[in-house]
CSV table of C-alpha atoms and ligand atoms in Angstrom, one decimal:
chain,number,residue,atom,x,y,z
A,1,MET,CA,132.0,170.8,34.1
A,2,ILE,CA,130.6,169.0,36.9
A,3,ALA,CA,128.8,165.7,38.0
A,4,ILE,CA,127.0,166.3,40.5
A,5,LEU,CA,124.8,163.5,41.6
A,6,PRO,CA,121.1,164.9,42.5
A,7,ALA,CA,120.4,165.6,46.1
A,8,ALA,CA,117.9,162.6,46.8
A,9,ARG,CA,120.7,159.9,45.4
A,10,LEU,CA,123.5,161.2,47.6
A,11,PRO,CA,124.0,160.2,51.5
A,12,LEU,CA,123.8,162.7,54.0
A,13,TRP,CA,126.6,164.8,55.2
A,14,ASN,CA,128.2,163.3,57.9
A,15,ASP,CA,130.2,164.7,60.8
A,16,LYS,CA,132.3,161.7,61.9
A,17,ASP,CA,133.7,161.0,58.6
A,18,ASN,CA,133.0,164.1,56.2
A,19,ARG,CA,135.2,166.5,56.1
A,20,LEU,CA,134.3,170.1,54.7
A,21,ARG,CA,135.6,171.5,51.9
A,22,CYS,CA,136.2,175.3,51.3
A,23,ILE,CA,134.6,176.7,48.3
A,24,ALA,CA,134.6,179.3,47.8
A,25,VAL,CA,135.6,182.5,49.6
A,26,ARG,CA,133.3,185.8,50.0
A,27,VAL,CA,133.8,189.5,50.6
A,28,GLU,CA,130.1,191.0,52.3
A,29,THR,CA,131.7,194.5,53.4
A,30,ASP,CA,135.4,195.5,54.8
A,31,ASP,CA,135.3,192.3,58.2
A,32,VAL,CA,132.8,190.4,56.9
A,33,ARG,CA,133.3,187.2,54.6
A,34,THR,CA,131.1,184.4,53.5
A,35,PHE,CA,132.4,181.0,53.0
A,36,VAL,CA,131.2,178.4,51.3
A,37,PHE,CA,131.5,174.4,52.0
A,38,ALA,CA,130.4,171.3,50.5
A,39,PRO,CA,131.5,168.1,51.8
A,40,GLU,CA,134.9,165.7,50.9
A,41,THR,CA,133.2,162.7,50.0
A,42,PRO,CA,129.7,163.3,48.2
A,43,ALA,CA,127.0,163.7,50.9
A,44,CYS,CA,124.5,166.0,51.1
A,45,PHE,CA,123.6,169.0,53.5
A,46,HIS,CA,120.1,168.5,56.3
A,47,TYR,CA,119.1,171.1,58.6
A,48,LEU,CA,116.5,173.4,60.1
A,49,PRO,CA,117.6,177.7,58.8
A,50,GLY,CA,119.0,178.9,61.8
A,51,GLN,CA,120.9,176.3,63.5
A,52,PHE,CA,124.7,176.8,63.9
A,53,LEU,CA,127.5,174.3,62.9
A,54,THR,CA,131.4,174.2,65.2
A,55,LEU,CA,134.6,174.8,63.0
A,56,GLU,CA,137.4,173.0,63.5
A,57,LEU,CA,140.3,175.6,62.6
A,58,PRO,CA,143.5,173.9,63.1
A,59,ILE,CA,145.2,176.9,64.2
A,60,ALA,CA,149.3,176.7,65.0
A,61,GLY,CA,148.9,173.3,66.1
A,62,ARG,CA,146.3,173.0,68.5
A,63,THR,CA,142.3,173.1,67.5
A,64,VAL,CA,140.3,175.9,67.5
A,65,LEU,CA,136.7,175.0,67.6
A,66,ARG,CA,134.2,178.1,66.4
A,67,THR,CA,130.9,178.0,66.2
A,68,TYR,CA,129.1,179.7,63.9
A,69,THR,CA,125.2,179.7,62.5
A,70,LEU,CA,124.1,178.7,58.6
A,71,SER,CA,124.5,182.0,56.5
A,72,SER,CA,123.2,179.6,53.6
A,73,SER,CA,119.4,177.9,53.1
A,74,PRO,CA,118.6,173.8,53.8
A,75,SER,CA,116.1,174.1,50.8
A,76,ARG,CA,119.9,173.8,48.5
A,77,PRO,CA,121.7,170.8,50.0
A,78,TYR,CA,124.7,170.4,48.1
A,79,SER,CA,126.9,173.4,50.6
A,80,VAL,CA,126.9,175.7,54.0
A,81,SER,CA,128.0,178.9,54.5
A,82,VAL,CA,128.8,180.6,58.1
A,83,THR,CA,128.6,184.7,57.0
A,84,VAL,CA,131.0,185.6,59.7
A,85,LYS,CA,132.5,188.8,61.0
A,86,ALA,CA,136.3,189.1,62.1
A,87,GLN,CA,136.0,191.4,65.3
A,88,PRO,CA,138.9,193.0,67.3
A,89,GLY,CA,140.9,190.5,68.7
A,90,SER,CA,140.1,187.5,67.7
A,91,ILE,CA,141.7,184.7,66.5
A,92,GLY,CA,139.4,182.2,64.7
A,93,THR,CA,137.8,184.2,63.3
A,94,ARG,CA,140.8,186.2,61.5
A,95,TRP,CA,142.5,183.0,61.2
A,96,MET,CA,139.8,182.1,58.5
A,97,PHE,CA,140.5,185.9,56.9
A,98,ASP,CA,144.3,185.5,56.1
A,99,CYS,CA,144.9,181.5,55.8
A,100,LEU,CA,141.6,179.5,54.3
A,101,ARG,CA,141.6,179.6,51.4
A,102,PRO,CA,139.3,177.3,48.4
A,103,GLY,CA,139.8,174.1,48.1
A,104,ASP,CA,141.1,173.5,52.0
A,105,LEU,CA,139.4,170.6,54.8
A,106,LEU,CA,138.0,171.5,58.1
A,107,SER,CA,136.4,169.0,59.9
A,108,ALA,CA,133.4,170.0,62.3
A,109,SER,CA,130.1,168.7,63.8
A,110,GLY,CA,127.3,170.0,63.6
A,111,PRO,CA,124.7,171.2,61.8
A,112,ARG,CA,122.8,171.7,65.7
A,113,GLY,CA,120.4,174.6,67.5
A,114,ASP,CA,117.2,175.0,68.0
A,115,PHE,CA,117.1,178.7,67.0
A,116,THR,CA,115.1,178.3,64.2
A,117,TYR,CA,111.5,179.4,62.3
A,118,ALA,CA,111.0,175.8,61.3
A,119,PRO,CA,108.4,174.8,64.7
A,120,HIS,CA,106.6,177.8,65.6
A,121,HIS,CA,102.8,178.1,63.5
A,122,ARG,CA,102.3,182.2,63.4
A,123,ARG,CA,102.1,182.9,60.1
A,124,ARG,CA,103.9,185.8,59.9
A,125,ALA,CA,107.1,186.7,61.3
A,126,LEU,CA,109.5,189.0,62.1
A,127,PHE,CA,113.4,188.8,62.5
A,128,VAL,CA,115.3,191.9,64.0
A,129,SER,CA,119.0,191.8,63.8
A,130,ALA,CA,122.3,193.1,64.9
A,131,GLY,CA,125.5,193.4,63.0
A,132,SER,CA,126.4,189.8,61.1
A,133,GLY,CA,123.6,189.0,63.9
A,134,VAL,CA,121.5,188.0,60.1
A,135,THR,CA,123.4,185.7,59.2
A,136,PRO,CA,120.4,183.0,60.7
A,137,SER,CA,117.9,185.2,59.1
A,138,ILE,CA,118.6,185.1,55.6
A,139,SER,CA,119.1,181.5,55.7
A,140,ALA,CA,115.6,181.4,56.5
A,141,ILE,CA,114.4,183.9,54.0
A,142,ARG,CA,117.0,181.9,51.1
A,143,PHE,CA,115.2,179.4,52.8
A,144,LEU,CA,110.5,180.5,52.7
A,145,SER,CA,111.5,182.4,48.9
A,146,ASP,CA,112.5,178.6,48.0
A,147,CYS,CA,109.8,177.2,49.6
A,148,ALA,CA,106.8,179.2,50.4
A,149,PRO,CA,107.8,182.8,48.9
A,150,GLY,CA,104.1,184.3,49.9
A,151,ALA,CA,105.0,184.4,53.2
A,152,GLN,CA,104.4,187.0,56.1
A,153,VAL,CA,107.8,188.5,56.7
A,154,ASP,CA,109.3,191.8,57.6
A,155,VAL,CA,113.0,191.6,58.1
A,156,ILE,CA,114.4,194.9,60.7
A,157,THR,CA,118.8,194.5,60.2
A,158,CYS,CA,120.4,197.2,62.2
A,159,THR,CA,124.3,198.5,61.1
A,160,ARG,CA,126.3,201.3,62.8
A,161,THR,CA,127.5,202.8,60.0
A,162,ARG,CA,125.9,201.6,56.3
A,163,GLY,CA,129.0,200.2,55.0
A,164,ASP,CA,128.2,197.8,57.6
A,165,ARG,CA,124.7,196.5,55.9
A,166,LEU,CA,125.0,193.1,55.1
A,167,PHE,CA,122.9,190.7,51.9
A,168,VAL,CA,121.8,194.4,50.7
A,169,ASP,CA,121.6,193.7,46.8
A,170,GLU,CA,120.0,189.9,47.6
A,171,LEU,CA,117.1,191.2,50.2
A,172,ALA,CA,116.6,193.4,47.1
A,173,VAL,CA,115.9,190.9,44.7
A,174,LEU,CA,113.9,188.7,47.6
A,175,SER,CA,111.7,191.2,48.3
A,176,ARG,CA,110.6,191.2,44.2
A,177,GLN,CA,109.6,187.4,44.4
A,178,MET,CA,108.6,188.1,47.6
A,179,PRO,CA,105.6,189.7,47.9
A,180,ASP,CA,105.2,190.2,51.1
A,181,LEU,CA,108.5,190.7,52.5
A,182,ARG,CA,109.0,193.7,54.1
A,183,VAL,CA,112.9,194.9,54.6
A,184,ALA,CA,114.4,197.3,56.0
A,185,PHE,CA,117.3,198.1,56.9
A,186,LEU,CA,117.9,200.7,60.4
A,187,VAL,CA,121.5,202.8,60.2
A,188,GLU,CA,122.4,203.8,63.6
A,189,ALA,CA,124.6,206.1,62.9
A,190,GLU,CA,122.4,207.8,61.3
A,191,GLN,CA,119.3,207.4,61.9
A,192,GLY,CA,119.3,206.6,65.9
A,193,ARG,CA,118.6,203.2,67.9
A,194,LEU,CA,116.3,201.2,66.8
A,195,ASP,CA,113.1,202.4,69.3
A,196,LEU,CA,109.4,201.1,70.0
A,197,ALA,CA,107.8,204.4,67.9
A,198,ARG,CA,110.8,202.8,64.6
A,199,LEU,CA,109.7,198.6,65.3
A,200,SER,CA,105.6,200.3,65.1
A,201,ALA,CA,106.1,201.9,61.8
A,202,LEU,CA,107.9,199.1,60.1
A,203,SER,CA,106.5,196.3,61.1
A,204,PRO,CA,103.0,198.0,62.1
A,205,ASP,CA,101.7,194.3,62.7
A,206,PHE,CA,104.7,193.4,64.9
A,207,LEU,CA,102.1,192.0,68.3
A,208,THR,CA,100.6,189.3,65.9
A,209,ARG,CA,104.2,187.8,65.2
A,210,GLU,CA,106.6,185.0,65.5
A,211,ILE,CA,109.9,187.2,66.4
A,212,PHE,CA,113.6,185.4,66.2
A,213,CYS,CA,116.4,188.3,67.4
A,214,CYS,CA,120.2,187.7,66.9
A,215,GLY,CA,123.0,190.1,67.7
A,216,PRO,CA,125.2,190.9,71.0
A,217,GLY,CA,123.3,190.6,74.0
A,218,GLY,CA,122.6,194.3,74.8
A,219,PHE,CA,121.2,194.7,71.8
A,220,MET,CA,118.3,191.7,72.4
A,221,ARG,CA,117.8,192.9,75.9
A,222,HIS,CA,117.2,196.3,74.3
A,223,VAL,CA,114.4,194.2,72.0
A,224,GLN,CA,113.0,192.8,75.3
A,225,ASP,CA,112.1,195.7,76.7
A,226,MET,CA,110.5,197.5,73.8
A,227,LEU,CA,108.8,194.5,73.4
A,228,ALA,CA,108.1,193.6,76.8
A,229,THR,CA,106.6,197.5,77.7
A,230,ALA,CA,104.4,197.1,74.7
A,231,GLY,CA,103.1,194.1,76.1
A,232,PHE,CA,104.3,191.4,73.7
A,233,ASP,CA,103.2,187.6,74.0
A,234,MET,CA,106.6,187.1,75.3
A,235,ALA,CA,106.5,183.2,74.1
A,236,HIS,CA,106.6,183.6,70.3
A,237,TYR,CA,109.7,185.3,70.9
A,238,HIS,CA,112.9,183.8,70.9
A,239,GLN,CA,117.2,184.8,70.6
A,240,GLU,CA,120.3,183.4,69.7
A,241,SER,CA,123.8,184.9,70.1
A,242,PHE,CA,126.9,183.0,70.4
A,243,GLN,CA,129.1,186.1,72.8
A,244,PRO,CA,128.8,185.1,76.1
A,245,ASP,CA,126.1,187.4,78.5
A,246,ALA,CA,128.7,190.5,80.1
A,247,ASP,CA,126.3,189.4,83.8
A,248,PRO,CA,124.8,186.2,82.9
A,249,VAL,CA,123.1,184.5,85.7
A,250,PRO,CA,125.1,183.6,88.5
A,251,PRO,CA,124.6,179.7,90.0
A,252,PRO,CA,121.9,179.3,92.8
A,253,ALA,CA,124.3,179.7,95.7
A,254,SER,CA,124.3,176.4,98.2
A,255,ASP,CA,126.3,175.9,101.5
A,256,ALA,CA,126.4,172.4,100.6
A,257,GLY,CA,129.8,170.8,101.3
A,258,PRO,CA,131.7,169.5,98.4
A,259,VAL,CA,131.3,167.1,96.2
A,260,SER,CA,133.7,164.7,95.5
A,261,VAL,CA,134.1,164.3,90.5
A,262,VAL,CA,135.8,160.8,89.4
A,263,PHE,CA,137.2,161.6,86.0
A,264,THR,CA,136.9,157.9,85.3
A,265,ALA,CA,138.4,158.6,81.6
A,266,SER,CA,142.2,159.9,83.4
A,267,GLY,CA,141.4,158.3,86.5
A,268,VAL,CA,141.5,161.5,87.9
A,269,THR,CA,139.4,162.5,91.7
A,270,VAL,CA,138.9,165.5,92.9
A,271,SER,CA,137.5,167.6,95.8
A,272,ALA,CA,135.2,170.3,94.0
A,273,SER,CA,132.8,173.2,95.4
A,274,ARG,CA,129.0,173.2,93.6
A,275,ASP,CA,129.4,176.8,92.4
A,276,GLN,CA,131.8,175.7,89.7
A,277,THR,CA,130.7,173.6,86.0
A,278,VAL,CA,131.9,170.7,85.6
A,279,LEU,CA,133.9,172.0,83.1
A,280,GLU,CA,136.6,174.4,85.3
A,281,ILE,CA,136.4,172.0,87.3
A,282,ALA,CA,138.1,169.3,84.9
A,283,ARG,CA,139.9,172.4,83.7
A,284,ALA,CA,141.4,172.8,87.3
A,285,ALA,CA,142.4,169.3,87.6
A,286,GLY,CA,144.5,169.5,84.2
A,287,ILE,CA,142.0,167.8,82.0
A,288,ASP,CA,140.6,169.0,78.8
A,289,ILE,CA,137.0,168.7,77.8
A,290,GLU,CA,136.9,170.9,74.2
A,291,THR,CA,134.6,174.0,74.1
A,292,SER,CA,133.8,176.8,72.0
A,293,CYS,CA,131.0,179.1,73.1
A,294,ALA,CA,130.6,177.8,76.6
A,295,ALA,CA,127.8,179.0,77.4
A,296,GLY,CA,125.5,175.7,76.0
A,297,LEU,CA,124.8,176.4,73.3
A,298,CYS,CA,127.0,174.8,70.4
A,299,GLY,CA,127.3,171.4,72.4
A,300,THR,CA,131.2,171.2,71.8
A,301,CYS,CA,131.3,170.0,75.0
A,302,LEU,CA,129.3,167.2,76.1
A,303,THR,CA,130.0,165.2,77.8
A,304,LEU,CA,129.1,162.4,79.3
A,305,LYS,CA,128.2,161.4,82.9
A,306,THR,CA,128.4,158.2,84.4
A,307,ALA,CA,127.6,158.8,87.7
A,308,GLY,CA,125.6,161.4,90.4
A,309,ASN,CA,123.3,164.4,89.0
A,310,VAL,CA,124.0,168.1,87.6
A,311,GLU,CA,122.2,171.5,87.6
A,312,MET,CA,122.3,172.3,83.8
A,313,ARG,CA,120.9,174.8,81.9
A,314,HIS,CA,122.6,175.3,78.9
A,315,LYS,CA,120.2,177.5,75.9
A,316,GLY,CA,119.8,174.4,73.4
A,317,GLY,CA,123.2,173.3,73.4
A,318,ILE,CA,122.0,169.5,73.8
A,319,SER,CA,118.7,167.2,72.7
A,320,GLN,CA,116.5,165.5,75.5
A,321,ASP,CA,117.3,162.7,74.3
A,322,GLU,CA,121.3,163.0,75.0
A,323,ILE,CA,120.2,164.1,78.6
A,324,ASP,CA,118.4,160.9,78.7
A,325,GLU,CA,121.3,159.0,77.2
A,326,GLY,CA,123.6,161.1,80.4
A,327,TYR,CA,124.8,163.4,78.9
A,328,ILE,CA,125.9,167.1,79.5
A,329,LEU,CA,127.8,170.0,78.4
A,330,ALA,CA,130.0,170.7,80.4
A,331,CYS,CA,130.3,174.3,80.6
A,332,CYS,CA,126.7,174.8,81.8
A,333,ALA,CA,126.2,171.7,84.2
A,334,ARG,CA,127.6,171.4,87.9
A,335,PRO,CA,127.1,168.9,90.7
A,336,LEU,CA,124.6,168.7,92.7
A,337,GLY,CA,126.3,165.3,94.5
A,338,ASP,CA,129.3,163.8,94.0
A,339,LEU,CA,129.5,163.0,90.3
A,340,GLY,CA,131.7,160.5,87.3
A,341,ILE,CA,132.2,161.9,84.6
A,342,GLU,CA,133.6,160.6,81.7
A,343,ALA,CA,137.0,162.3,80.7
B,1,FES,S1,130.6,174.7,75.1
B,1,FES,FE1,128.8,175.3,73.6
B,1,FES,S2,127.5,174.3,74.8
B,1,FES,FE2,129.3,174.5,76.3
C-alpha cells in the first residue's frame, strides 16, 4: 500500500527543485507510448487541459529538451502523462522508447501553454485532431468526464490506418459516461480525408461550437480552409502543433542597417542583421541558449533582454507578465535596434 497525502495537503509541483519520476510506461500502438510521471518528492500538479511540459532528456552526455502536450487530466493531480509517437529520425522520443523506464528521474519545466478550452465560453466544443494530435483532446475529455460529465463535446480524430487510432476503448467508456460526448474515428486509408460533408455529418452543429484543432501543419491548414469555406467565425477556432510550419511566415523585410547585440553574461558583442532571430545571432556567436520547439511555443528559450527592443511573433510560449519584466523568446525575437541580452 502506498501512502499518499490528499492533494489539499500537498504543495504544488515546482519545476525548479522537484524532478519527475517515471512511474509507468504504457504501449498505446506500435509506435505510440504513454509515459506517466509523479513528483520525486510529494507534490501535486496544477495545470490546464491542453498545456504542455518540456522534458530534459539526458542523451549521449548532453541534455536534449523535448516539449510534449500532456495527455493527463488536471483533475487527477498526483501524476502527469505524455503520449508520444516515435517519428522516424526522432532523437528525443526514440530515447524515451529505448531508455526511459519506471523509476527513472528527469528534470522538466512547465506545464505551460495557452492551447486550452478552459478560458473559452461557447457551451459546446469540437476537438478535431490528426494522429498523436489527439493528446490535448483526451486531456480535456478526461477532465470534463470528472468535472462536467454533461458537457457537449464532439471529437473527430483522424488517423492514417485503423491501427494508428488512440484511446479507442477509453473513449468508448467515456461516451457511456458522458451522454453528450460524440466520438468519431476517421481512418483515412479506408474513408478518405476529412472534408466538409463528413465534418457536417459528424458534428452537424459545428458552426456553433468552440473548435480546437491539433495535428501536423498541413492538416490544420486543411481544417482552417474548410471552416472558412463554411463561414465559421474563426474567433472560435484554436490550434496547436509542435511541428514547425513547412512554410513559416518570413520575417519582415528590413533595409535598415545591422545592429549591435551585447551578450552580457558571455561578454560577447556582435554585429547582426535585423532579419535574424536572437537565437540565430547567439548561435553564430557561439553562445548557447536552450531551445526545444523553436517556434515560440514552449518557452524553453526564455531569455532576459537587458536593453533595446525586439519584434516577437510567439505562439503562447511567454506570458505578458514575462514580457513586461523584459523577457523574450530568443527563437522568435528579432532586433529592432541595438540589444542587450543576458546570455
Ligand atoms: S524554443 Fe520553444 S519557445 Fe523558443
